[in-house]
PDB file of C-alpha atoms in Angstrom:
ATOM      1  CA  MET A   1       7.713  96.473  77.847  1.00 41.00           C
ATOM      2  CA  SER A   2       6.385  99.221  75.613  1.00 44.00           C
ATOM      3  CA  GLY A   3       8.129 101.425  73.067  1.00 48.00           C
ATOM      4  CA  GLY A   4      11.501 102.189  74.611  1.00 62.00           C
ATOM      5  CA  GLU A   5      10.440 102.407  78.239  1.00 89.00           C
ATOM      6  CA  VAL A   6      12.497 100.463  80.736  1.00 92.00           C
ATOM      7  CA  PHE A   7      10.432  98.507  83.284  1.00 93.00           C
ATOM      8  CA  HIS A   8      11.715  99.041  86.827  1.00 93.00           C
ATOM      9  CA  GLU A   9      10.082  97.644  89.955  1.00 88.00           C
ATOM     10  CA  LYS A  10      11.109  99.362  93.195  1.00 89.00           C
ATOM     11  CA  GLN A  11      12.054  97.737  96.507  1.00 79.00           C
ATOM     12  CA  ARG A  12       9.326  96.696  98.917  1.00 77.00           C
ATOM     13  CA  LEU A  13       9.801  94.615 102.081  1.00 76.00           C
ATOM     14  CA  GLU A  14      12.462  91.922 101.440  1.00 77.00           C
ATOM     15  CA  LEU A  15      11.179  91.176  97.950  1.00 78.00           C
ATOM     16  CA  CYS A  16      14.369  91.981  96.002  1.00 86.00           C
ATOM     17  CA  ALA A  17      14.384  88.500  94.411  1.00 90.00           C
ATOM     18  CA  ILE A  18      10.906  89.078  92.972  1.00 88.00           C
ATOM     19  CA  HIS A  19      11.844  92.586  91.836  1.00 93.00           C
ATOM     20  CA  ALA A  20      15.036  91.251  90.197  1.00 94.00           C
ATOM     21  CA  LEU A  21      13.034  88.578  88.358  1.00 95.00           C
ATOM     22  CA  ASN A  22      10.423  91.045  87.121  1.00 96.00           C
ATOM     23  CA  ASN A  23      13.046  93.622  86.188  1.00 95.00           C
ATOM     24  CA  VAL A  24      15.127  91.114  84.208  1.00 95.00           C
ATOM     25  CA  LEU A  25      11.952  89.918  82.424  1.00 96.00           C
ATOM     26  CA  GLN A  26      10.862  93.544  81.887  1.00 96.00           C
ATOM     27  CA  GLU A  27       7.322  92.906  83.109  1.00 94.00           C
ATOM     28  CA  ARG A  28       5.483  92.114  86.330  1.00 94.00           C
ATOM     29  CA  VAL A  29       5.271  88.329  86.216  1.00 92.00           C
ATOM     30  CA  PHE A  30       6.015  87.250  89.778  1.00 90.00           C
ATOM     31  CA  THR A  31       4.450  88.331  93.058  1.00 89.00           C
ATOM     32  CA  LYS A  32       5.027  87.485  96.707  1.00 86.00           C
ATOM     33  CA  GLU A  33       2.218  84.933  96.358  1.00 82.00           C
ATOM     34  CA  THR A  34       3.809  83.159  93.386  1.00 86.00           C
ATOM     35  CA  ALA A  35       7.187  83.115  95.168  1.00 79.00           C
ATOM     36  CA  ASP A  36       5.575  81.713  98.313  1.00 80.00           C
ATOM     37  CA  ASP A  37       3.913  79.001  96.196  1.00 79.00           C
ATOM     38  CA  ILE A  38       7.323  78.092  94.755  1.00 78.00           C
ATOM     39  CA  CYS A  39       8.719  77.879  98.300  1.00 63.00           C
ATOM     40  CA  LYS A  40       5.931  75.474  99.275  1.00 75.00           C
ATOM     41  CA  ARG A  41       6.662  73.299  96.238  1.00 83.00           C
ATOM     42  CA  LEU A  42      10.394  73.268  97.012  1.00 63.00           C
ATOM     43  CA  ALA A  43       9.874  72.269 100.657  1.00 69.00           C
ATOM     44  CA  PRO A  44       6.320  70.920 101.038  1.00 66.00           C
ATOM     45  CA  GLN A  45       6.867  69.223 104.391  1.00 75.00           C
ATOM     46  CA  CYS A  46       8.651  72.103 106.132  1.00 69.00           C
ATOM     47  CA  LEU A  47       6.904  74.122 108.789  1.00 68.00           C
ATOM     48  CA  MET A  48       9.675  76.748 108.608  1.00 69.00           C
ATOM     49  CA  ASN A  49      10.413  77.075 104.888  1.00 64.00           C
ATOM     50  CA  PRO A  50      14.192  77.271 104.262  1.00 56.00           C
ATOM     51  CA  HIS A  51      13.751  79.189 100.984  1.00 55.00           C
ATOM     52  CA  ARG A  52      12.368  82.431 102.466  1.00 62.00           C
ATOM     53  CA  SER A  53      12.348  84.633 105.537  1.00 61.00           C
ATOM     54  CA  VAL A  54      10.905  83.140 108.699  1.00 58.00           C
ATOM     55  CA  LEU A  55       8.885  86.343 109.055  1.00 58.00           C
ATOM     56  CA  GLY A  56       7.250  85.836 105.652  1.00 61.00           C
ATOM     57  CA  THR A  57       8.530  89.171 104.314  1.00 60.00           C
ATOM     58  CA  GLY A  58      10.479  87.682 101.411  1.00 60.00           C
ATOM     59  CA  ASN A  59      14.262  87.224 101.426  1.00 74.00           C
ATOM     60  CA  TYR A  60      13.929  84.394  98.877  1.00 77.00           C
ATOM     61  CA  ASP A  61      16.933  82.234  98.044  1.00 80.00           C
ATOM     62  CA  VAL A  62      18.474  81.258  94.714  1.00 83.00           C
ATOM     63  CA  ASN A  63      16.335  78.108  94.467  1.00 82.00           C
ATOM     64  CA  VAL A  64      13.198  80.247  94.201  1.00 86.00           C
ATOM     65  CA  ILE A  65      14.779  82.374  91.477  1.00 88.00           C
ATOM     66  CA  MET A  66      15.857  79.296  89.515  1.00 90.00           C
ATOM     67  CA  ALA A  67      12.421  77.645  89.807  1.00 91.00           C
ATOM     68  CA  ALA A  68      10.683  80.888  88.806  1.00 91.00           C
ATOM     69  CA  LEU A  69      12.838  81.206  85.684  1.00 94.00           C
ATOM     70  CA  GLN A  70      12.241  77.535  84.807  1.00 92.00           C
ATOM     71  CA  SER A  71       8.495  78.207  84.906  1.00 92.00           C
ATOM     72  CA  ARG A  72       9.111  80.693  82.053  1.00 92.00           C
ATOM     73  CA  GLU A  73      11.222  78.249  79.962  1.00 93.00           C
ATOM     74  CA  LEU A  74      14.363  80.100  81.070  1.00 96.00           C
ATOM     75  CA  ALA A  75      17.410  78.963  82.981  1.00 94.00           C
ATOM     76  CA  ALA A  76      19.789  80.511  85.475  1.00 94.00           C
ATOM     77  CA  VAL A  77      23.442  79.688  84.842  1.00 94.00           C
ATOM     78  CA  TRP A  78      25.674  80.254  87.859  1.00 93.00           C
ATOM     79  CA  TRP A  79      28.705  82.278  86.699  1.00 93.00           C
ATOM     80  CA  ASP A  80      32.109  81.038  87.818  1.00 90.00           C
ATOM     81  CA  LYS A  81      33.858  84.223  89.003  1.00 89.00           C
ATOM     82  CA  ARG A  82      37.250  82.726  88.147  1.00 88.00           C
ATOM     83  CA  ARG A  83      36.361  83.217  84.473  1.00 90.00           C
ATOM     84  CA  SER A  84      36.725  86.505  82.653  1.00 91.00           C
ATOM     85  CA  VAL A  85      33.486  88.319  81.792  1.00 93.00           C
ATOM     86  CA  GLN A  86      35.117  88.834  78.372  1.00 94.00           C
ATOM     87  CA  ASN A  87      34.135  85.182  77.732  1.00 93.00           C
ATOM     88  CA  LEU A  88      30.412  85.962  77.961  1.00 95.00           C
ATOM     89  CA  CYS A  89      28.521  85.694  74.684  1.00 94.00           C
ATOM     90  CA  LEU A  90      26.236  88.664  75.422  1.00 95.00           C
ATOM     91  CA  ASP A  91      23.867  88.148  72.489  1.00 94.00           C
ATOM     92  CA  LYS A  92      22.847  84.776  73.996  1.00 95.00           C
ATOM     93  CA  ILE A  93      22.143  86.189  77.484  1.00 97.00           C
ATOM     94  CA  GLN A  94      18.736  87.677  78.253  1.00 95.00           C
ATOM     95  CA  GLY A  95      19.904  89.347  81.460  1.00 97.00           C
ATOM     96  CA  PHE A  96      21.821  89.038  84.685  1.00 97.00           C
ATOM     97  CA  ILE A  97      20.736  88.596  88.281  1.00 96.00           C
ATOM     98  CA  LEU A  98      23.417  89.490  90.796  1.00 93.00           C
ATOM     99  CA  ASN A  99      23.555  88.797  94.499  1.00 88.00           C
ATOM    100  CA  VAL A 100      25.599  91.519  96.181  1.00 85.00           C
ATOM    101  CA  PRO A 101      26.274  92.789  99.686  1.00 76.00           C
ATOM    102  CA  SER A 102      24.025  95.686 100.658  1.00 71.00           C
ATOM    103  CA  ARG A 103      23.979  98.060 103.602  1.00 63.00           C
ATOM    104  CA  VAL A 104      21.111  97.838 106.077  1.00 59.00           C
ATOM    105  CA  SER A 105      19.323 101.044 106.960  1.00 56.00           C
ATOM    106  CA  LEU A 106      16.464 102.078 109.186  1.00 55.00           C
ATOM    107  CA  GLY A 107      14.975 105.123 107.530  1.00 58.00           C
ATOM    108  CA  ILE A 108      17.833 107.574 107.017  1.00 60.00           C
ATOM    109  CA  VAL A 109      20.152 105.786 109.474  1.00 58.00           C
ATOM    110  CA  SER A 110      22.625 103.376 107.865  1.00 56.00           C
ATOM    111  CA  LEU A 111      23.576 100.507 110.182  1.00 54.00           C
ATOM    112  CA  PRO A 112      27.029  98.862 110.192  1.00 53.00           C
ATOM    113  CA  LEU A 113      25.450  95.639 108.892  1.00 56.00           C
ATOM    114  CA  ARG A 114      25.487  94.100 105.462  1.00 57.00           C
ATOM    115  CA  ARG A 115      22.940  91.735 103.968  1.00 68.00           C
ATOM    116  CA  ARG A 116      22.595  90.020 100.618  1.00 80.00           C
ATOM    117  CA  HIS A 117      20.579  91.747  97.886  1.00 83.00           C
ATOM    118  CA  TRP A 118      19.353  90.569  94.463  1.00 87.00           C
ATOM    119  CA  LEU A 119      19.477  92.978  91.519  1.00 92.00           C
ATOM    120  CA  ALA A 120      18.914  92.702  87.775  1.00 96.00           C
ATOM    121  CA  VAL A 121      20.832  93.952  84.752  1.00 97.00           C
ATOM    122  CA  ARG A 122      19.233  93.908  81.327  1.00 96.00           C
ATOM    123  CA  GLU A 123      19.751  95.229  77.816  1.00 95.00           C
ATOM    124  CA  VAL A 124      16.943  97.411  76.461  1.00 95.00           C
ATOM    125  CA  ASN A 125      17.158  99.065  73.046  1.00 92.00           C
ATOM    126  CA  GLY A 126      20.924  98.544  72.759  1.00 93.00           C
ATOM    127  CA  GLN A 127      21.807  99.862  76.218  1.00 96.00           C
ATOM    128  CA  TYR A 128      22.378  97.905  79.419  1.00 97.00           C
ATOM    129  CA  TYR A 129      20.628  99.033  82.592  1.00 97.00           C
ATOM    130  CA  ASN A 130      21.200  98.452  86.285  1.00 97.00           C
ATOM    131  CA  LEU A 131      17.678  97.631  87.452  1.00 96.00           C
ATOM    132  CA  ASP A 132      18.462  97.448  91.168  1.00 92.00           C
ATOM    133  CA  SER A 133      15.122  97.810  92.959  1.00 90.00           C
ATOM    134  CA  LYS A 134      16.789 100.056  95.559  1.00 90.00           C
ATOM    135  CA  LEU A 135      17.460 102.679  92.884  1.00 89.00           C
ATOM    136  CA  LYS A 136      14.886 105.410  92.182  1.00 92.00           C
ATOM    137  CA  GLY A 137      14.794 104.309  88.563  1.00 92.00           C
ATOM    138  CA  PRO A 138      16.744 102.359  85.936  1.00 95.00           C
ATOM    139  CA  ALA A 139      20.420 103.409  85.726  1.00 95.00           C
ATOM    140  CA  CYS A 140      21.924 103.264  82.249  1.00 96.00           C
ATOM    141  CA  ILE A 141      25.226 101.372  82.285  1.00 97.00           C
ATOM    142  CA  GLY A 142      25.952 101.813  78.561  1.00 95.00           C
ATOM    143  CA  GLY A 143      27.074  99.375  75.895  1.00 96.00           C
ATOM    144  CA  GLU A 144      28.934  96.064  76.052  1.00 95.00           C
ATOM    145  CA  THR A 145      32.247  97.550  77.205  1.00 96.00           C
ATOM    146  CA  GLU A 146      30.608  99.441  80.065  1.00 97.00           C
ATOM    147  CA  LEU A 147      28.553  96.372  80.991  1.00 97.00           C
ATOM    148  CA  ARG A 148      31.658  94.200  81.276  1.00 96.00           C
ATOM    149  CA  SER A 149      33.328  96.863  83.472  1.00 96.00           C
ATOM    150  CA  PHE A 150      30.190  97.066  85.643  1.00 96.00           C
ATOM    151  CA  LEU A 151      30.084  93.271  86.057  1.00 96.00           C
ATOM    152  CA  ILE A 152      33.811  93.129  86.919  1.00 94.00           C
ATOM    153  CA  GLU A 153      33.278  95.808  89.571  1.00 93.00           C
ATOM    154  CA  GLN A 154      30.256  94.038  91.072  1.00 93.00           C
ATOM    155  CA  LEU A 155      31.939  90.620  91.081  1.00 92.00           C
ATOM    156  CA  SER A 156      35.092  92.001  92.707  1.00 89.00           C
ATOM    157  CA  GLN A 157      33.194  92.044  96.001  1.00 83.00           C
ATOM    158  CA  ASP A 158      34.089  88.818  97.812  1.00 76.00           C
ATOM    159  CA  VAL A 159      30.568  87.593  98.368  1.00 86.00           C
ATOM    160  CA  ALA A 160      29.015  88.795  95.097  1.00 89.00           C
ATOM    161  CA  GLU A 161      27.591  86.149  92.764  1.00 91.00           C
ATOM    162  CA  MET A 162      25.987  86.279  89.319  1.00 94.00           C
ATOM    163  CA  LEU A 163      23.362  84.284  87.466  1.00 92.00           C
ATOM    164  CA  LEU A 164      23.051  84.478  83.688  1.00 96.00           C
ATOM    165  CA  VAL A 165      19.423  84.411  82.555  1.00 96.00           C
ATOM    166  CA  VAL A 166      19.234  82.470  79.301  1.00 95.00           C
ATOM    167  CA  GLN A 167      16.810  80.465  77.188  1.00 94.00           C
ATOM    168  CA  LYS A 168      16.714  76.776  78.175  1.00 93.00           C
ATOM    169  CA  GLU A 169      18.332  75.677  74.894  1.00 91.00           C
ATOM    170  CA  VAL A 170      21.171  78.188  75.398  1.00 91.00           C
ATOM    171  CA  GLU A 171      21.844  76.631  78.798  1.00 92.00           C
ATOM    172  CA  ASP A 172      21.772  73.167  77.258  1.00 91.00           C
ATOM    173  CA  ASP A 173      24.185  73.943  74.415  1.00 90.00           C
ATOM    174  CA  GLY A 174      26.438  76.250  76.443  1.00 90.00           C
ATOM    175  CA  THR A 175      26.420  79.031  73.841  1.00 90.00           C
ATOM    176  CA  TRP A 176      26.328  81.697  76.583  1.00 93.00           C
ATOM    177  CA  LEU A 177      30.085  81.176  76.748  1.00 89.00           C
ATOM    178  CA  LYS A 178      32.420  82.051  73.885  1.00 88.00           C
ATOM    179  CA  PRO A 179      34.215  78.972  72.524  1.00 79.00           C
ATOM    180  CA  ASP A 180      37.849  78.533  73.518  1.00 67.00           C
ATOM    181  CA  ASP A 181      40.355  80.014  71.116  1.00 47.00           C
ATOM    182  CA  PRO A 182      41.623  77.025  69.044  1.00 45.00           C
ATOM    183  CA  ARG A 183      45.005  78.760  68.638  1.00 41.00           C
ATOM    184  CA  LYS A 184      45.781  78.281  72.338  1.00 40.00           C
TER     185      LYS A 184
END
């Protein structure tokens, strides 16, 4: 990432997991080839790999994302949606990867189908950005208050899920979560 520019990789094939990883890291680190290698490591004996599309066009699962982050000394913490996003310790979180429902379209025609889609959210120069690869470019969310509202809105969808991208030691010590109020 150079002087204030926000890195944003756009959607290609079913590679949203790779785009979300690269966007949250703010550089092109992972490719289809590196993701396919991770799939082979996760299921070496499988003829039909369960961690990606049968067609080989991507559609990688959460295991690939978690293994990719581990290869960079990072961790993915699965967020329990029953908790309030107010409990997030934002200064300990490098970014967010969300899995949300997404409409399926063929060209300009939107089909009445919904699939799962990975997208990244990241802070750059004091502002949070929606780095969804389906967007034309990065979309500024704003500061911490706007981020929390954005996350609440995204997680209000029944099937939406969120991963917190943190340093390995932050995962280990749990500092991504604000400590409980001792007065309670």
